[in-house]
Every structure is written in structure tokens, then in C-alpha cells.
Amino acid sequence: MFKSMLKSASLGIDLGTANTLVYVKGEGIVLSEPSVVAVDSTTREVLAIGEEAKKMLGRTPNNIIAIRPLRDGVIADFEIVEKMIKYFIRKITPYKWVKPRVVIGIPAGITEVEKRAVRESCQQAGVREVYLIEESLAAAIGANMPIYEPSGNMIVDIGGGTTEISVISLGNMVKSNTLRIGGDEFDDAIMQYLKKVHNLIIGERTAEEIKISIGNAYPSKEVKKMEVKGRDAINGLPRTLLLDSEEIRDSIKEQLNAILEGIVTTLEETPPELSADIMDRGIVLAGGGSLLKSLSEYISKETNVPVFLADNPLTCVVLGAGKYLDEIEKMKKRKI
Ligand code: ADP
Ligand code: MG
């Protein structure tokens, strides 16, 4: 027990817009929970965090609201983020005398003030050393891309609320663009489409299920079908509807196109030598949103650049943060 607690003194954290993951050196990924906080809307008191808070979504009395404090890749509510970070760190190191060292992945667009808030939250949760790393960099490390070489590497991390498109060379970010479009916007588009075209009202969870089971980005021979239950927008009664994958692809085409345009713009802004490398090596996709069927095929066909899906799209940021921890330790030893 004692030994295991000492071993657990180094953590990698992926503070995602949809999910927070924690990696403990020597143990692996020990926590993966939604980045959701349930709050009493009148008193602002935090009632639940993570999995427990997500379960409350849509099933709670009106005075309880569920907040996703990082939804747009920026910190909307510092106090709530602080509580969330503290909660997750304490959940893993429940003993106050364990003072962990933490590498935490943060969105590229985050401001200095936000960085300080993340640092301070960690310190207040008893963290002894805090290192921040850009999520894209962590994702590329976790996806085993050769980012320390003097050549261009492009990683596209499609999360819940944002998509980060980055070019990395010699271990540094050369270029990074953040789009306020992620997997969740696909769910929203599906919900709006069903309401507009079929007068059917469905919840976010159902929309996500539709996206995961029959959603795709590029036409395929096999057309998938799915029966969906919702509420009729006109008479308010429950109704079922048979949907197919072609229709769903059509409903998300704007979002797909926005991601594609973001990639094209970033390629255009990349120095020519580095973009030539990207043409050769290909673009790597990461993040839960990249699991949409045939997304890599779509981007590849539209850009004429090879596109690969990372082996571990949902965990590469946290694994990369963990590996970065080892790099920091090596650097420290070298200095001595
Ligand atoms: P973040 O890093 O912002 O927390 P994640 O990388 O965890 O986000 O990705 C969350 C997004 O991935 C959600 O929008 C979710 O619906 C989507 N997602 C997860 N699995 C799949 C899948 N199999 N197909 C399509 N989208 C998926
Ligand atoms: Mg992420």
C-alpha cells in the first residue's frame, strides 16, 4: 500500500472538454470521467463531479444544473474548474501527505491567466510540481509521432467541444489553430436536423448514439439503418423513426466541412518544407471525434494527403502527458 502510494506520485492529466483522464506512472490510466460538474443554481454549491454529475444530467430537479466548465476549450468558470481539478487529484491521491508531481494537458488557446488558474488549482490540491503541456503536443507524443525530429508533423485532435489542428517540429508547436467545433457539434446538428426535417425531438445522448452507430463522413456501399425513439414536435407524443446513414451524413456536412477547412487553412499557413513533410508522412487524427466512421477517408480524399487514425484516439493526450513526465525527469538528471 505504502509503496503503491509512493509510486503514484507522478500523474499525467488530460483536462478535456468532454472527458478528464488521469495517468499514474507505474499504474497506467486510473481515471476517465466526464468533465462535468453539477451545481445548485441558486447557491452555486457543487453537488457532484465527474461520472456522478453526468448521471444527474437531464434527470434532476430544475435547481440543479450540469456545467461543462471547459466546453469551448477556454475556462468559462475558474472556481468550478478549480474544484474539478482538486476533486480528480484528491480522488487519486487521497492522502494529504502524498504530494504528487503533475503534467497537465491544456488547450493551445488558453490565456496566461487561465494557465495560472490551472497551476494554482493543482497546487491547492497538494501538487508539489506542476508542468503544463499543450494538448496537441501531448497527443502527438502519445500517438508515437516522431515530433523531436526536424520535420513537420500534423496532428488533428477532435475533442468534444473543440478541434485543435497543430503542426509540430523539433518538439515545438510551429502552428496551431483551434476550432470551436468538436464531436458535440455533430450531435447538435443531428438533433436540429431531426427536429427540422422530421419534427422529432431527441436528447443529446440519443443524438450521440445515432452518430456513433450510423454516422459516417464518407459514402460507403453499405447503408446502415437505425430506429430512433423521440417525441413528436407537434403533438408531443412518443414516436419512432427509421434513419439511415446517408441522411445522417447529410445532416453533419457543415461541421465536417468546417473541420476540413480548418485543416486546409493550417496547411496553407505551414512553412513549405514542413508541409512537404506532412504530404509524405500524412496527417494523424486523434480525440474521440476522430472515431466518426470514415473520417480519415473523407479528409484524405478532400486534401490529397494521407490521413491516419491514432492507435489510441481517446487516450493519447493522457499517455503523452505521462511520457512527457519521463522526459522531464531525464532532463533533470542531465542537469545534475
Ligand atoms: P475532449 O478531449 O474534448 O474531452 P474526447 O477526445 O474525449 O474529448 O472526445 C469526445 C467526443 O468524441 C464526443 O463528442 C463523443 O461523442 C465523441 N466520440 C466518442 N466516441 C465516438 C465514436 N465511436 N464515434 C464518433 N464520435 C465519438
Ligand atoms: Mg482532448
Coordinates of C-alpha atoms and ligand atoms in Angstrom, one line a residue:
M1 CA 0.0 0.0 0.0
F2 CA 2.7 2.4 1.1
K3 CA 4.9 1.5 -1.9
S4 CA 2.0 2.0 -4.3
M5 CA 1.2 5.4 -2.9
L6 CA 4.8 6.5 -3.3
K7 CA 4.8 5.1 -6.9
S8 CA 1.7 7.1 -7.6
A9 CA 3.4 10.4 -7.0
S10 CA 3.7 11.3 -10.7
L11 CA 0.5 12.0 -12.6
G12 CA -0.4 12.9 -16.2
I13 CA -3.8 14.7 -16.6
D14 CA -5.8 15.3 -19.8
L15 CA -8.3 18.0 -18.9
G16 CA -10.6 17.6 -21.9
T17 CA -13.7 19.5 -22.9
A18 CA -15.7 16.2 -22.6
N19 CA -13.6 13.8 -20.6
T20 CA -10.8 14.1 -18.0
L21 CA -8.3 11.3 -17.8
V22 CA -5.6 10.6 -15.3
Y23 CA -2.5 8.5 -15.8
V24 CA -0.4 7.4 -12.8
K25 CA 3.2 6.4 -13.5
G26 CA 3.7 2.7 -13.0
E27 CA 0.0 2.0 -12.9
G28 CA -1.5 3.4 -16.2
I29 CA -4.7 5.2 -16.8
V30 CA -6.6 5.1 -13.5
L31 CA -9.4 7.6 -14.1
S32 CA -11.6 8.5 -17.0
E33 CA -14.6 10.6 -16.2
P34 CA -16.8 13.2 -17.9
S35 CA -15.6 16.8 -17.3
V36 CA -19.0 17.7 -15.8
V37 CA -19.9 19.5 -12.6
A38 CA -23.4 19.5 -11.1
V39 CA -24.2 22.8 -9.3
D40 CA -27.1 24.1 -7.3
S41 CA -28.2 27.0 -9.5
T42 CA -29.3 29.2 -6.6
T43 CA -26.5 28.6 -4.1
R44 CA -23.7 27.7 -6.6
E45 CA -22.8 24.8 -4.3
V46 CA -21.1 22.0 -6.1
L47 CA -23.2 18.8 -5.7
A48 CA -21.3 16.2 -7.8
I49 CA -18.4 16.0 -10.2
G50 CA -17.5 13.6 -13.0
E51 CA -19.4 10.4 -13.6
E52 CA -21.9 11.1 -10.8
A53 CA -22.6 14.6 -12.2
K54 CA -23.2 13.3 -15.7
K55 CA -25.7 10.8 -14.4
M56 CA -27.7 13.7 -13.0
L57 CA -27.9 15.3 -16.5
G58 CA -31.4 15.7 -17.6
R59 CA -32.8 13.8 -14.6
T60 CA -32.6 16.4 -12.0
P61 CA -34.9 19.0 -10.5
N62 CA -34.7 22.4 -12.1
N63 CA -32.5 23.9 -9.4
I64 CA -29.6 21.6 -10.3
I65 CA -27.6 22.4 -13.4
A66 CA -24.8 20.4 -15.0
I67 CA -21.8 22.5 -16.2
R68 CA -19.1 21.6 -18.6
P69 CA -16.6 24.2 -17.5
L70 CA -14.2 23.7 -20.4
R71 CA -16.7 23.1 -23.1
D72 CA -15.3 25.6 -25.6
G73 CA -11.6 24.9 -24.8
V74 CA -11.5 28.0 -22.6
I75 CA -12.2 28.2 -18.9
A76 CA -15.6 29.7 -18.5
D77 CA -15.8 29.4 -14.7
F78 CA -12.5 29.4 -12.8
E79 CA -14.0 28.4 -9.5
I80 CA -15.7 25.3 -11.0
V81 CA -12.6 24.2 -12.9
E82 CA -10.6 24.5 -9.7
K83 CA -13.0 22.3 -7.8
M84 CA -13.0 19.8 -10.6
I85 CA -9.2 19.6 -10.8
K86 CA -8.9 19.3 -7.0
Y87 CA -11.6 16.6 -6.9
F88 CA -9.9 14.4 -9.5
I89 CA -6.4 14.8 -8.0
R90 CA -7.7 14.0 -4.5
K91 CA -9.6 11.0 -5.7
I92 CA -6.3 9.5 -6.8
T93 CA -4.1 10.7 -4.0
P94 CA -6.5 10.7 -1.1
Y95 CA -3.7 11.1 1.5
K96 CA -2.6 14.6 2.1
W97 CA 1.0 13.6 2.7
V98 CA 1.3 12.4 -0.9
K99 CA 2.5 15.4 -2.8
P100 CA 2.3 14.4 -6.5
R101 CA 4.1 15.8 -9.5
V102 CA 1.7 16.5 -12.3
V103 CA 1.9 17.1 -16.1
I104 CA -1.4 18.6 -17.3
G105 CA -2.5 19.0 -20.9
I106 CA -4.1 22.3 -21.7
P107 CA -5.7 23.7 -24.8
A108 CA -3.4 25.7 -27.1
G109 CA -5.6 28.8 -27.0
I110 CA -5.6 29.1 -23.2
T111 CA -4.5 32.5 -21.8
E112 CA -1.8 33.2 -19.2
V113 CA -4.5 34.0 -16.6
E114 CA -6.1 30.6 -17.3
K115 CA -2.8 28.8 -17.1
R116 CA -2.2 30.4 -13.7
A117 CA -5.6 29.2 -12.5
V118 CA -4.8 25.7 -13.6
R119 CA -1.5 25.8 -11.8
E120 CA -2.9 27.2 -8.6
S121 CA -5.8 24.7 -8.6
C122 CA -3.2 21.9 -8.8
Q123 CA -1.1 23.4 -6.0
Q124 CA -4.1 23.8 -3.8
A125 CA -4.9 20.1 -4.4
G126 CA -1.5 19.4 -2.9
V127 CA 0.6 19.0 -6.1
R128 CA 4.3 19.7 -5.5
E129 CA 5.3 20.4 -9.1
V130 CA 3.0 21.4 -12.0
Y131 CA 4.0 21.3 -15.6
L132 CA 1.7 22.4 -18.4
I133 CA 1.9 20.9 -21.9
E134 CA -0.2 21.8 -25.0
E135 CA -2.7 19.1 -25.6
S136 CA -1.7 18.7 -29.2
L137 CA 1.9 18.2 -28.3
A138 CA 0.9 15.6 -25.7
A139 CA -1.4 13.9 -28.3
A140 CA 1.4 13.7 -30.8
I141 CA 3.7 12.2 -28.2
G142 CA 1.0 9.7 -27.1
A143 CA 0.4 8.8 -30.7
N144 CA 4.1 8.0 -31.1
M145 CA 4.8 10.6 -33.8
P146 CA 8.4 11.5 -34.3
I147 CA 8.0 15.0 -33.1
Y148 CA 11.5 15.6 -31.9
E149 CA 12.9 15.2 -35.5
P150 CA 13.5 18.3 -37.7
S151 CA 10.4 17.6 -39.9
G152 CA 6.8 18.6 -40.0
N153 CA 4.1 16.6 -38.2
M154 CA 0.4 17.4 -38.3
I155 CA -2.0 16.3 -35.6
V156 CA -5.7 17.0 -35.6
D157 CA -7.3 16.4 -32.2
I158 CA -11.1 16.4 -32.4
G159 CA -12.5 16.6 -28.9
G160 CA -16.0 17.2 -27.6
G161 CA -16.1 21.0 -27.9
T162 CA -13.0 21.9 -30.0
T163 CA -10.7 20.7 -32.7
E164 CA -7.1 21.5 -32.4
I165 CA -5.0 21.4 -35.6
S166 CA -1.3 21.6 -35.0
V167 CA 2.0 21.4 -36.8
I168 CA 4.9 20.2 -34.7
S169 CA 8.6 20.1 -35.5
L170 CA 11.7 19.7 -33.2
G171 CA 9.4 19.1 -30.2
N172 CA 7.7 22.5 -30.6
M173 CA 4.4 23.8 -31.9
V174 CA 5.0 25.6 -35.2
K175 CA 1.4 26.4 -35.9
S176 CA -1.8 25.7 -34.1
N177 CA -5.4 26.6 -34.9
T178 CA -8.4 25.9 -32.6
L179 CA -11.9 25.5 -34.0
R180 CA -14.9 25.7 -31.7
I181 CA -16.3 22.6 -33.4
G182 CA -15.9 19.1 -32.0
G183 CA -17.8 15.9 -31.7
D184 CA -20.6 17.6 -29.7
E185 CA -21.4 19.9 -32.6
F186 CA -22.2 16.8 -34.7
D187 CA -24.7 15.7 -32.0
D188 CA -26.3 19.2 -32.1
A189 CA -26.5 19.1 -35.9
I190 CA -28.3 15.7 -35.7
M191 CA -30.8 17.0 -33.1
Q192 CA -31.6 20.1 -35.2
Y193 CA -31.9 18.1 -38.4
L194 CA -34.4 15.6 -36.9
K195 CA -36.5 18.5 -35.5
K196 CA -36.5 20.5 -38.7
V197 CA -37.0 17.7 -41.2
H198 CA -38.9 15.1 -39.2
N199 CA -40.5 17.1 -36.4
L200 CA -38.8 14.7 -34.0
I201 CA -37.3 15.9 -30.7
I202 CA -34.5 13.8 -29.3
G203 CA -32.0 14.3 -26.4
E204 CA -28.2 14.8 -26.6
R205 CA -27.5 11.3 -25.6
T206 CA -29.7 9.8 -28.4
A207 CA -28.0 12.1 -30.9
E208 CA -24.6 10.9 -29.8
E209 CA -25.8 7.2 -30.1
I210 CA -27.0 7.9 -33.7
K211 CA -23.7 9.5 -34.6
I212 CA -21.7 6.6 -33.1
S213 CA -23.8 3.8 -34.6
I214 CA -24.7 5.0 -38.1
G215 CA -22.8 8.3 -38.5
N216 CA -20.1 8.5 -41.2
A217 CA -18.2 11.1 -43.1
Y218 CA -17.8 9.4 -46.5
P219 CA -20.2 7.4 -48.6
S220 CA -19.9 3.7 -48.3
K221 CA -21.6 0.8 -50.2
E222 CA -23.3 -0.3 -47.0
V223 CA -26.1 2.0 -45.9
K224 CA -26.8 1.5 -42.2
K225 CA -30.2 2.0 -40.7
M226 CA -31.3 2.7 -37.1
E227 CA -34.7 3.1 -35.4
V228 CA -34.8 6.2 -33.2
K229 CA -37.3 7.0 -30.5
G230 CA -38.2 10.6 -29.8
R231 CA -41.1 13.0 -29.1
D232 CA -43.2 14.4 -31.9
A233 CA -42.7 18.2 -32.0
I234 CA -46.3 18.8 -32.9
N235 CA -48.5 16.6 -30.8
G236 CA -45.9 15.9 -28.1
L237 CA -46.4 12.1 -28.3
P238 CA -43.6 9.5 -28.4
R239 CA -42.8 8.3 -32.0
T240 CA -40.2 6.1 -33.7
L241 CA -38.4 6.9 -36.9
L242 CA -36.2 4.8 -39.2
L243 CA -33.0 6.7 -40.1
D244 CA -30.2 5.8 -42.5
S245 CA -26.5 6.7 -42.6
E246 CA -26.8 8.7 -45.8
E247 CA -29.3 11.1 -44.2
I248 CA -27.1 11.5 -41.1
R249 CA -24.1 12.3 -43.1
D250 CA -26.0 15.0 -44.9
S251 CA -27.1 16.5 -41.5
I252 CA -23.5 16.9 -40.3
K253 CA -21.9 18.1 -43.6
E254 CA -21.4 21.7 -42.4
Q255 CA -19.5 20.5 -39.4
L256 CA -17.4 18.1 -41.5
N257 CA -16.6 20.9 -43.9
A258 CA -15.6 23.3 -41.1
I259 CA -13.0 20.8 -39.9
L260 CA -11.8 20.2 -43.4
E261 CA -11.4 23.9 -44.0
G262 CA -9.5 24.3 -40.7
I263 CA -7.0 21.6 -41.9
V264 CA -6.6 23.2 -45.3
T265 CA -6.0 26.7 -43.8
T266 CA -3.4 25.3 -41.4
L267 CA -1.7 23.5 -44.2
E268 CA -1.6 26.8 -46.2
E269 CA -0.1 28.6 -43.2
T270 CA 2.6 26.0 -42.7
P271 CA 6.1 26.7 -44.0
P272 CA 6.6 24.9 -47.3
E273 CA 9.3 22.4 -46.2
L274 CA 7.2 21.3 -43.3
S275 CA 4.0 20.9 -45.4
A276 CA 6.0 18.8 -47.8
D277 CA 6.9 16.5 -44.9
I278 CA 3.2 16.4 -43.9
M279 CA 2.3 15.4 -47.5
D280 CA 4.8 12.5 -47.2
R281 CA 4.0 11.3 -43.7
G282 CA 0.4 12.1 -43.5
I283 CA -1.9 13.7 -41.0
V284 CA -2.7 12.0 -37.7
L285 CA -6.2 12.2 -36.3
A286 CA -6.8 11.9 -32.5
G287 CA -9.6 12.6 -30.0
G288 CA -13.0 10.9 -29.6
G289 CA -14.4 12.9 -32.5
S290 CA -11.9 11.2 -34.9
L291 CA -13.7 7.9 -34.3
L292 CA -16.6 9.0 -36.6
K293 CA -16.6 6.4 -39.3
S294 CA -14.7 7.1 -42.5
L295 CA -13.5 10.5 -41.3
S296 CA -9.9 9.8 -42.3
E297 CA -11.0 8.7 -45.7
Y298 CA -13.0 11.9 -46.1
I299 CA -10.1 14.2 -45.1
S300 CA -7.7 12.3 -47.2
K301 CA -9.9 12.4 -50.4
E302 CA -10.5 16.1 -50.0
T303 CA -6.9 17.1 -49.3
N304 CA -5.0 14.6 -51.2
V305 CA -2.8 14.0 -48.1
P306 CA -2.7 10.6 -46.4
V307 CA -4.6 10.5 -43.1
F308 CA -4.2 8.1 -40.3
L309 CA -6.2 7.5 -37.1
A310 CA -4.0 7.3 -34.0
D311 CA -4.0 3.9 -32.3
N312 CA -5.5 5.3 -29.2
P313 CA -7.5 8.4 -30.1
L314 CA -9.2 8.8 -26.7
T315 CA -6.1 8.2 -24.6
C316 CA -3.2 9.7 -26.5
V317 CA -3.2 13.0 -24.7
V318 CA -3.0 11.5 -21.2
L319 CA -0.5 8.9 -22.4
G320 CA 1.6 11.7 -24.0
A321 CA 1.4 13.7 -20.8
G322 CA 2.7 10.6 -18.9
K323 CA 5.6 10.2 -21.3
Y324 CA 6.5 13.8 -21.0
L325 CA 6.8 13.3 -17.3
D326 CA 9.6 10.8 -18.0
E327 CA 11.3 13.4 -20.3
I328 CA 11.2 16.0 -17.6
E329 CA 12.8 13.5 -15.2
K330 CA 15.5 12.7 -17.7
M331 CA 16.2 16.4 -18.3
K332 CA 16.5 17.0 -14.6
K333 CA 19.0 14.1 -14.2
R334 CA 21.1 15.5 -17.1
K335 CA 21.3 18.9 -15.4
I336 CA 22.8 17.3 -12.2
Ligands
ADP1 P1 -12.2 16.0 -25.1 O1 -10.7 15.7 -25.3 O2 -12.6 17.4 -25.6 O3 -12.6 15.8 -23.6 P2 -12.7 13.4 -26.3 O4 -11.5 13.2 -27.0 O5 -12.9 12.6 -25.1 O6 -13.0 15.0 -26.0 O7 -13.9 13.2 -27.4 C1 -15.3 13.4 -27.0 C2 -16.1 13.4 -28.3 O8 -15.8 12.1 -29.0 C3 -17.6 13.4 -28.0 O9 -18.2 14.4 -28.9 C4 -18.1 12.0 -28.4 O10 -19.4 12.0 -28.9 C5 -17.1 11.6 -29.5 N1 -17.0 10.2 -29.7 C6 -16.6 9.2 -28.8 N2 -16.6 8.0 -29.4 C7 -17.0 8.2 -30.7 C8 -17.3 7.3 -31.8 N3 -17.1 6.0 -31.7 N4 -17.7 7.8 -33.0 C9 -17.9 9.2 -33.1 N5 -17.7 10.0 -32.1 C10 -17.2 9.6 -30.9
MG2 MG -8.9 16.0 -25.8

